[in-house]
Amino acid sequence: MPANIQRHRLCQTQVRRLLDSDKWSEIWDAELTGFHIRKTSKSASYRLSYRHPTTRKCHVMTLGRADQISLLEAREAAARTVSMLASQAMNHKVDTVLNQ
């Protein structure tokens, strides 16, 4: 997440306002690290920014368009993804220790 962007607890009211807007914008969630919504001139998408557990490279995953899935569905998908990545990171650490 860029350092100069403020985070807020995303709510459906903010999403509706963002969808009605014509300008480009991003709102980052204060509750779930990396979860955000990006509004472009054409559409808005829920996204998740994260570091890969083994390579540590930055990635951004689009979870879905804001006009097709709800904020709750997107937040749940982001939480599942974060959990899966944490599990992969833990498995990688265990494999590394066992293979030494």
Short mmCIF file of N, CA, C and O in Angstrom, two decimals:
data_model
loop_
_atom_site.label_atom_id
_atom_site.label_comp_id
_atom_site.label_asym_id
_atom_site.label_seq_id
_atom_site.Cartn_x
_atom_site.Cartn_y
_atom_site.Cartn_z
N MET A 1 0.84 -1.17 0.00
CA MET A 1 0.00 0.00 0.00
C MET A 1 0.89 1.24 0.00
O MET A 1 1.82 1.32 0.79
N PRO A 2 0.60 2.21 -0.86
CA PRO A 2 1.37 3.45 -0.84
C PRO A 2 1.27 4.14 0.50
O PRO A 2 0.23 4.15 1.15
N ALA A 3 2.37 4.76 0.93
CA ALA A 3 2.44 5.34 2.26
C ALA A 3 1.55 6.56 2.44
O ALA A 3 1.12 6.85 3.54
N ASN A 4 1.26 7.29 1.38
CA ASN A 4 0.50 8.53 1.52
C ASN A 4 -1.01 8.36 1.43
O ASN A 4 -1.73 9.34 1.45
N ILE A 5 -1.50 7.15 1.36
CA ILE A 5 -2.94 6.91 1.26
C ILE A 5 -3.50 6.57 2.63
O ILE A 5 -2.95 5.73 3.34
N GLN A 6 -4.59 7.24 3.00
CA GLN A 6 -5.22 6.96 4.28
C GLN A 6 -6.13 5.74 4.16
O GLN A 6 -6.69 5.49 3.10
N ARG A 7 -6.24 5.02 5.27
CA ARG A 7 -7.10 3.85 5.29
C ARG A 7 -8.34 4.16 6.11
O ARG A 7 -8.30 4.86 7.10
N HIS A 8 -9.47 3.60 5.65
CA HIS A 8 -10.76 3.75 6.33
C HIS A 8 -11.44 2.39 6.33
O HIS A 8 -11.19 1.57 5.47
N ARG A 9 -12.31 2.18 7.29
CA ARG A 9 -13.12 0.96 7.29
C ARG A 9 -14.10 1.08 6.13
O ARG A 9 -14.96 1.95 6.13
N LEU A 10 -13.91 0.26 5.11
CA LEU A 10 -14.80 0.32 3.95
C LEU A 10 -16.22 -0.05 4.35
O LEU A 10 -16.43 -0.99 5.11
N CYS A 11 -17.17 0.70 3.83
CA CYS A 11 -18.58 0.39 4.06
C CYS A 11 -19.33 0.54 2.73
O CYS A 11 -18.84 1.16 1.79
N GLN A 12 -20.51 -0.03 2.67
CA GLN A 12 -21.29 -0.03 1.43
C GLN A 12 -21.64 1.38 0.98
O GLN A 12 -21.70 1.65 -0.21
N THR A 13 -21.82 2.31 1.91
CA THR A 13 -22.12 3.70 1.55
C THR A 13 -20.95 4.32 0.78
O THR A 13 -21.16 4.98 -0.24
N GLN A 14 -19.72 4.08 1.24
CA GLN A 14 -18.54 4.58 0.52
C GLN A 14 -18.46 3.98 -0.87
O GLN A 14 -18.12 4.66 -1.83
N VAL A 15 -18.76 2.70 -0.98
CA VAL A 15 -18.70 2.02 -2.28
C VAL A 15 -19.72 2.64 -3.23
O VAL A 15 -19.40 2.93 -4.38
N ARG A 16 -20.94 2.86 -2.75
CA ARG A 16 -21.98 3.48 -3.60
C ARG A 16 -21.56 4.87 -4.07
O ARG A 16 -21.71 5.20 -5.24
N ARG A 17 -21.01 5.67 -3.15
CA ARG A 17 -20.55 7.01 -3.52
C ARG A 17 -19.43 6.93 -4.56
O ARG A 17 -19.40 7.71 -5.50
N LEU A 18 -18.54 5.99 -4.36
CA LEU A 18 -17.43 5.82 -5.29
C LEU A 18 -17.93 5.41 -6.67
O LEU A 18 -17.44 5.91 -7.69
N LEU A 19 -18.91 4.52 -6.72
CA LEU A 19 -19.47 4.08 -8.00
C LEU A 19 -20.16 5.22 -8.74
O LEU A 19 -20.15 5.28 -9.97
N ASP A 20 -20.75 6.15 -7.99
CA ASP A 20 -21.42 7.30 -8.60
C ASP A 20 -20.45 8.37 -9.08
O ASP A 20 -20.81 9.23 -9.86
N SER A 21 -19.23 8.31 -8.62
CA SER A 21 -18.23 9.31 -8.96
C SER A 21 -17.63 9.03 -10.35
O SER A 21 -17.55 7.90 -10.79
N ASP A 22 -17.18 10.09 -11.01
CA ASP A 22 -16.54 9.95 -12.31
C ASP A 22 -15.02 9.95 -12.21
O ASP A 22 -14.33 9.71 -13.19
N LYS A 23 -14.49 10.24 -11.04
CA LYS A 23 -13.04 10.37 -10.93
C LYS A 23 -12.37 9.08 -10.46
O LYS A 23 -12.97 8.24 -9.82
N TRP A 24 -11.08 8.98 -10.80
CA TRP A 24 -10.26 7.85 -10.39
C TRP A 24 -9.99 7.97 -8.89
O TRP A 24 -9.69 9.04 -8.39
N SER A 25 -10.07 6.85 -8.18
CA SER A 25 -9.86 6.88 -6.74
C SER A 25 -9.56 5.48 -6.21
O SER A 25 -9.90 4.49 -6.84
N GLU A 26 -8.92 5.42 -5.06
CA GLU A 26 -8.71 4.17 -4.33
C GLU A 26 -9.02 4.42 -2.87
O GLU A 26 -8.64 5.44 -2.31
N ILE A 27 -9.71 3.49 -2.25
CA ILE A 27 -9.96 3.54 -0.81
C ILE A 27 -9.43 2.23 -0.23
O ILE A 27 -9.82 1.14 -0.66
N TRP A 28 -8.53 2.34 0.73
CA TRP A 28 -7.93 1.18 1.38
C TRP A 28 -8.64 0.91 2.69
O TRP A 28 -8.97 1.82 3.44
N ASP A 29 -8.86 -0.36 2.97
CA ASP A 29 -9.58 -0.78 4.17
C ASP A 29 -8.65 -0.76 5.38
O ASP A 29 -7.51 -1.25 5.31
N ALA A 30 -9.11 -0.21 6.48
CA ALA A 30 -8.32 -0.17 7.71
C ALA A 30 -8.38 -1.49 8.47
O ALA A 30 -7.51 -1.77 9.30
N GLU A 31 -9.36 -2.32 8.17
CA GLU A 31 -9.55 -3.56 8.91
C GLU A 31 -8.73 -4.72 8.34
O GLU A 31 -8.16 -5.51 9.08
N LEU A 32 -8.67 -4.83 7.03
CA LEU A 32 -8.00 -5.96 6.38
C LEU A 32 -6.86 -5.42 5.52
O LEU A 32 -7.09 -4.81 4.48
N THR A 33 -5.64 -5.61 5.97
CA THR A 33 -4.47 -5.06 5.30
C THR A 33 -4.41 -5.52 3.84
O THR A 33 -4.55 -6.70 3.54
N GLY A 34 -4.22 -4.55 2.95
CA GLY A 34 -4.09 -4.84 1.53
C GLY A 34 -5.39 -4.80 0.76
O GLY A 34 -5.39 -4.69 -0.47
N PHE A 35 -6.52 -4.87 1.44
CA PHE A 35 -7.83 -4.88 0.78
C PHE A 35 -8.21 -3.45 0.42
O PHE A 35 -8.11 -2.54 1.24
N HIS A 36 -8.62 -3.24 -0.83
CA HIS A 36 -9.01 -1.91 -1.26
C HIS A 36 -9.95 -1.98 -2.46
O HIS A 36 -10.13 -3.04 -3.06
N ILE A 37 -10.54 -0.84 -2.77
CA ILE A 37 -11.37 -0.72 -3.95
C ILE A 37 -10.74 0.35 -4.83
O ILE A 37 -10.30 1.39 -4.34
N ARG A 38 -10.66 0.06 -6.12
CA ARG A 38 -10.11 1.01 -7.08
C ARG A 38 -11.19 1.39 -8.07
O ARG A 38 -11.80 0.53 -8.69
N LYS A 39 -11.39 2.69 -8.20
CA LYS A 39 -12.37 3.22 -9.15
C LYS A 39 -11.61 3.87 -10.30
O LYS A 39 -10.75 4.71 -10.09
N THR A 40 -11.89 3.43 -11.51
CA THR A 40 -11.34 4.06 -12.71
C THR A 40 -12.49 4.78 -13.41
O THR A 40 -13.62 4.75 -12.94
N SER A 41 -12.21 5.36 -14.53
CA SER A 41 -13.27 6.07 -15.25
C SER A 41 -14.35 5.12 -15.77
O SER A 41 -15.48 5.53 -15.98
N LYS A 42 -14.01 3.84 -15.94
CA LYS A 42 -14.96 2.89 -16.51
C LYS A 42 -15.62 1.96 -15.50
O LYS A 42 -16.76 1.54 -15.70
N SER A 43 -14.91 1.59 -14.44
CA SER A 43 -15.48 0.62 -13.50
C SER A 43 -14.79 0.74 -12.14
O SER A 43 -13.86 1.51 -11.97
N ALA A 44 -15.25 -0.07 -11.20
CA ALA A 44 -14.64 -0.15 -9.87
C ALA A 44 -14.44 -1.63 -9.53
O ALA A 44 -15.30 -2.46 -9.82
N SER A 45 -13.29 -1.94 -8.94
CA SER A 45 -12.97 -3.32 -8.60
C SER A 45 -12.43 -3.42 -7.19
O SER A 45 -11.70 -2.55 -6.72
N TYR A 46 -12.80 -4.52 -6.52
CA TYR A 46 -12.21 -4.85 -5.23
C TYR A 46 -10.89 -5.55 -5.51
O TYR A 46 -10.81 -6.41 -6.39
N ARG A 47 -9.86 -5.20 -4.75
CA ARG A 47 -8.53 -5.74 -4.99
C ARG A 47 -7.85 -6.09 -3.68
O ARG A 47 -8.21 -5.58 -2.62
N LEU A 48 -6.82 -6.93 -3.77
CA LEU A 48 -6.01 -7.29 -2.61
C LEU A 48 -4.55 -7.18 -3.01
O LEU A 48 -4.11 -7.83 -3.96
N SER A 49 -3.81 -6.35 -2.30
CA SER A 49 -2.36 -6.23 -2.50
C SER A 49 -1.69 -7.09 -1.43
O SER A 49 -2.07 -7.05 -0.26
N TYR A 50 -0.68 -7.85 -1.84
CA TYR A 50 -0.01 -8.73 -0.89
C TYR A 50 1.40 -9.05 -1.37
O TYR A 50 1.73 -8.82 -2.53
N ARG A 51 2.19 -9.58 -0.49
CA ARG A 51 3.52 -10.09 -0.85
C ARG A 51 3.44 -11.60 -0.89
O ARG A 51 2.87 -12.23 0.00
N HIS A 52 4.03 -12.18 -1.93
CA HIS A 52 4.05 -13.64 -2.04
C HIS A 52 4.83 -14.21 -0.86
O HIS A 52 5.88 -13.68 -0.50
N PRO A 53 4.33 -15.27 -0.24
CA PRO A 53 4.95 -15.76 1.00
C PRO A 53 6.38 -16.29 0.83
O PRO A 53 7.16 -16.25 1.77
N THR A 54 6.74 -16.76 -0.35
CA THR A 54 8.08 -17.30 -0.50
C THR A 54 9.02 -16.36 -1.25
O THR A 54 10.17 -16.23 -0.89
N THR A 55 8.53 -15.69 -2.27
CA THR A 55 9.39 -14.80 -3.06
C THR A 55 9.42 -13.38 -2.52
O THR A 55 10.32 -12.62 -2.86
N ARG A 56 8.42 -12.99 -1.72
CA ARG A 56 8.27 -11.66 -1.15
C ARG A 56 8.01 -10.58 -2.21
O ARG A 56 8.09 -9.41 -1.94
N LYS A 57 7.68 -10.99 -3.42
CA LYS A 57 7.33 -10.03 -4.47
C LYS A 57 5.92 -9.50 -4.23
O LYS A 57 5.04 -10.23 -3.77
N CYS A 58 5.72 -8.22 -4.58
CA CYS A 58 4.40 -7.61 -4.43
C CYS A 58 3.48 -8.04 -5.56
O CYS A 58 3.90 -8.10 -6.72
N HIS A 59 2.24 -8.35 -5.22
CA HIS A 59 1.23 -8.75 -6.19
C HIS A 59 -0.08 -8.02 -5.86
O HIS A 59 -0.32 -7.65 -4.72
N VAL A 60 -0.91 -7.86 -6.87
CA VAL A 60 -2.25 -7.32 -6.68
C VAL A 60 -3.22 -8.28 -7.35
O VAL A 60 -3.06 -8.62 -8.52
N MET A 61 -4.20 -8.72 -6.58
CA MET A 61 -5.21 -9.65 -7.08
C MET A 61 -6.55 -8.91 -7.18
O MET A 61 -6.97 -8.28 -6.20
N THR A 62 -7.19 -8.96 -8.33
CA THR A 62 -8.52 -8.40 -8.47
C THR A 62 -9.52 -9.45 -8.02
O THR A 62 -9.53 -10.57 -8.52
N LEU A 63 -10.36 -9.08 -7.07
CA LEU A 63 -11.32 -10.02 -6.49
C LEU A 63 -12.66 -10.00 -7.21
O LEU A 63 -13.39 -10.98 -7.18
N GLY A 64 -12.98 -8.89 -7.85
CA GLY A 64 -14.23 -8.79 -8.60
C GLY A 64 -14.65 -7.35 -8.78
O GLY A 64 -14.17 -6.46 -8.07
N ARG A 65 -15.54 -7.15 -9.73
CA ARG A 65 -16.05 -5.80 -9.98
C ARG A 65 -17.08 -5.44 -8.92
O ARG A 65 -17.88 -6.28 -8.50
N ALA A 66 -17.06 -4.18 -8.52
CA ALA A 66 -17.95 -3.72 -7.45
C ALA A 66 -19.42 -3.74 -7.84
O ALA A 66 -20.28 -3.77 -6.97
N ASP A 67 -19.70 -3.75 -9.14
CA ASP A 67 -21.11 -3.83 -9.57
C ASP A 67 -21.57 -5.28 -9.72
O ASP A 67 -22.73 -5.53 -10.02
N GLN A 68 -20.67 -6.25 -9.48
CA GLN A 68 -21.02 -7.66 -9.63
C GLN A 68 -20.98 -8.45 -8.33
O GLN A 68 -21.66 -9.46 -8.20
N ILE A 69 -20.13 -8.03 -7.38
CA ILE A 69 -20.08 -8.70 -6.07
C ILE A 69 -20.21 -7.64 -4.99
O ILE A 69 -19.85 -6.48 -5.18
N SER A 70 -20.69 -8.05 -3.84
CA SER A 70 -20.88 -7.11 -2.72
C SER A 70 -19.57 -6.89 -1.98
O SER A 70 -18.61 -7.67 -2.11
N LEU A 71 -19.55 -5.86 -1.19
CA LEU A 71 -18.39 -5.58 -0.34
C LEU A 71 -18.13 -6.75 0.60
O LEU A 71 -16.98 -7.16 0.77
N LEU A 72 -19.17 -7.32 1.16
CA LEU A 72 -19.02 -8.46 2.08
C LEU A 72 -18.39 -9.65 1.36
O LEU A 72 -17.48 -10.29 1.89
N GLU A 73 -18.87 -9.96 0.16
CA GLU A 73 -18.29 -11.07 -0.60
C GLU A 73 -16.82 -10.83 -0.92
O GLU A 73 -15.99 -11.74 -0.81
N ALA A 74 -16.50 -9.60 -1.30
CA ALA A 74 -15.11 -9.27 -1.62
C ALA A 74 -14.22 -9.35 -0.39
O ALA A 74 -13.11 -9.88 -0.44
N ARG A 75 -14.72 -8.85 0.74
CA ARG A 75 -13.94 -8.89 1.98
C ARG A 75 -13.70 -10.34 2.41
O ARG A 75 -12.62 -10.70 2.86
N GLU A 76 -14.72 -11.20 2.28
CA GLU A 76 -14.57 -12.62 2.63
C GLU A 76 -13.56 -13.30 1.71
O GLU A 76 -12.73 -14.10 2.17
N ALA A 77 -13.61 -12.99 0.41
CA ALA A 77 -12.64 -13.56 -0.54
C ALA A 77 -11.23 -13.10 -0.20
O ALA A 77 -10.27 -13.89 -0.25
N ALA A 78 -11.08 -11.84 0.17
CA ALA A 78 -9.76 -11.32 0.55
C ALA A 78 -9.25 -12.00 1.81
O ALA A 78 -8.08 -12.38 1.89
N ALA A 79 -10.12 -12.19 2.79
CA ALA A 79 -9.72 -12.85 4.04
C ALA A 79 -9.31 -14.30 3.79
O ALA A 79 -8.32 -14.78 4.37
N ARG A 80 -10.05 -15.01 2.92
CA ARG A 80 -9.67 -16.38 2.58
C ARG A 80 -8.31 -16.42 1.90
O ARG A 80 -7.49 -17.30 2.18
N THR A 81 -8.07 -15.47 1.01
CA THR A 81 -6.79 -15.42 0.30
C THR A 81 -5.65 -15.14 1.26
O THR A 81 -4.60 -15.79 1.19
N VAL A 82 -5.84 -14.19 2.17
CA VAL A 82 -4.81 -13.88 3.16
C VAL A 82 -4.52 -15.11 4.03
O VAL A 82 -3.36 -15.43 4.30
N SER A 83 -5.56 -15.82 4.41
CA SER A 83 -5.39 -17.04 5.22
C SER A 83 -4.62 -18.10 4.45
O SER A 83 -3.72 -18.74 4.99
N MET A 84 -4.96 -18.28 3.17
CA MET A 84 -4.26 -19.25 2.34
C MET A 84 -2.78 -18.87 2.18
O MET A 84 -1.90 -19.73 2.29
N LEU A 85 -2.50 -17.60 1.98
CA LEU A 85 -1.11 -17.15 1.84
C LEU A 85 -0.33 -17.35 3.13
O LEU A 85 0.84 -17.75 3.11
N ALA A 86 -0.96 -17.10 4.27
CA ALA A 86 -0.31 -17.32 5.55
C ALA A 86 0.01 -18.80 5.75
O ALA A 86 1.08 -19.15 6.26
N SER A 87 -0.91 -19.66 5.34
CA SER A 87 -0.69 -21.10 5.44
C SER A 87 0.47 -21.53 4.55
O SER A 87 1.32 -22.33 4.96
N GLN A 88 0.53 -20.99 3.34
CA GLN A 88 1.65 -21.30 2.43
C GLN A 88 2.97 -20.85 3.03
O GLN A 88 3.98 -21.56 2.94
N ALA A 89 2.98 -19.67 3.64
CA ALA A 89 4.20 -19.15 4.24
C ALA A 89 4.65 -20.05 5.38
O ALA A 89 5.84 -20.35 5.52
N MET A 90 3.70 -20.52 6.19
CA MET A 90 4.04 -21.40 7.31
C MET A 90 4.59 -22.73 6.80
O MET A 90 5.59 -23.24 7.31
N ASN A 91 3.95 -23.29 5.77
CA ASN A 91 4.43 -24.55 5.19
C ASN A 91 5.84 -24.39 4.62
O ASN A 91 6.67 -25.27 4.75
N HIS A 92 6.10 -23.25 3.99
CA HIS A 92 7.42 -22.99 3.42
C HIS A 92 8.47 -22.93 4.53
O HIS A 92 9.57 -23.48 4.40
N LYS A 93 8.14 -22.28 5.66
CA LYS A 93 9.09 -22.18 6.78
C LYS A 93 9.37 -23.56 7.36
O LYS A 93 10.50 -23.88 7.67
N VAL A 94 8.33 -24.37 7.51
CA VAL A 94 8.51 -25.73 8.05
C VAL A 94 9.38 -26.55 7.11
O VAL A 94 10.32 -27.22 7.56
N ASP A 95 9.12 -26.49 5.81
CA ASP A 95 9.92 -27.23 4.83
C ASP A 95 11.38 -26.78 4.87
O ASP A 95 12.29 -27.59 4.78
N THR A 96 11.59 -25.49 5.00
CA THR A 96 12.95 -24.95 5.04
C THR A 96 13.70 -25.47 6.26
O THR A 96 14.84 -25.89 6.17
N VAL A 97 13.03 -25.48 7.40
CA VAL A 97 13.66 -25.96 8.64
C VAL A 97 13.95 -27.46 8.55
O VAL A 97 15.01 -27.93 8.93
N LEU A 98 13.00 -28.23 8.02
CA LEU A 98 13.18 -29.68 7.93
C LEU A 98 14.26 -30.08 6.93
O LEU A 98 14.89 -31.13 7.08
N ASN A 99 14.48 -29.27 5.92
CA ASN A 99 15.45 -29.59 4.88
C ASN A 99 16.86 -29.09 5.19
O ASN A 99 17.76 -29.26 4.38
N GLN A 100 17.05 -28.51 6.35
CA GLN A 100 18.39 -28.01 6.71
C GLN A 100 19.24 -29.10 7.28
O GLN A 100 18.86 -30.03 7.86
#
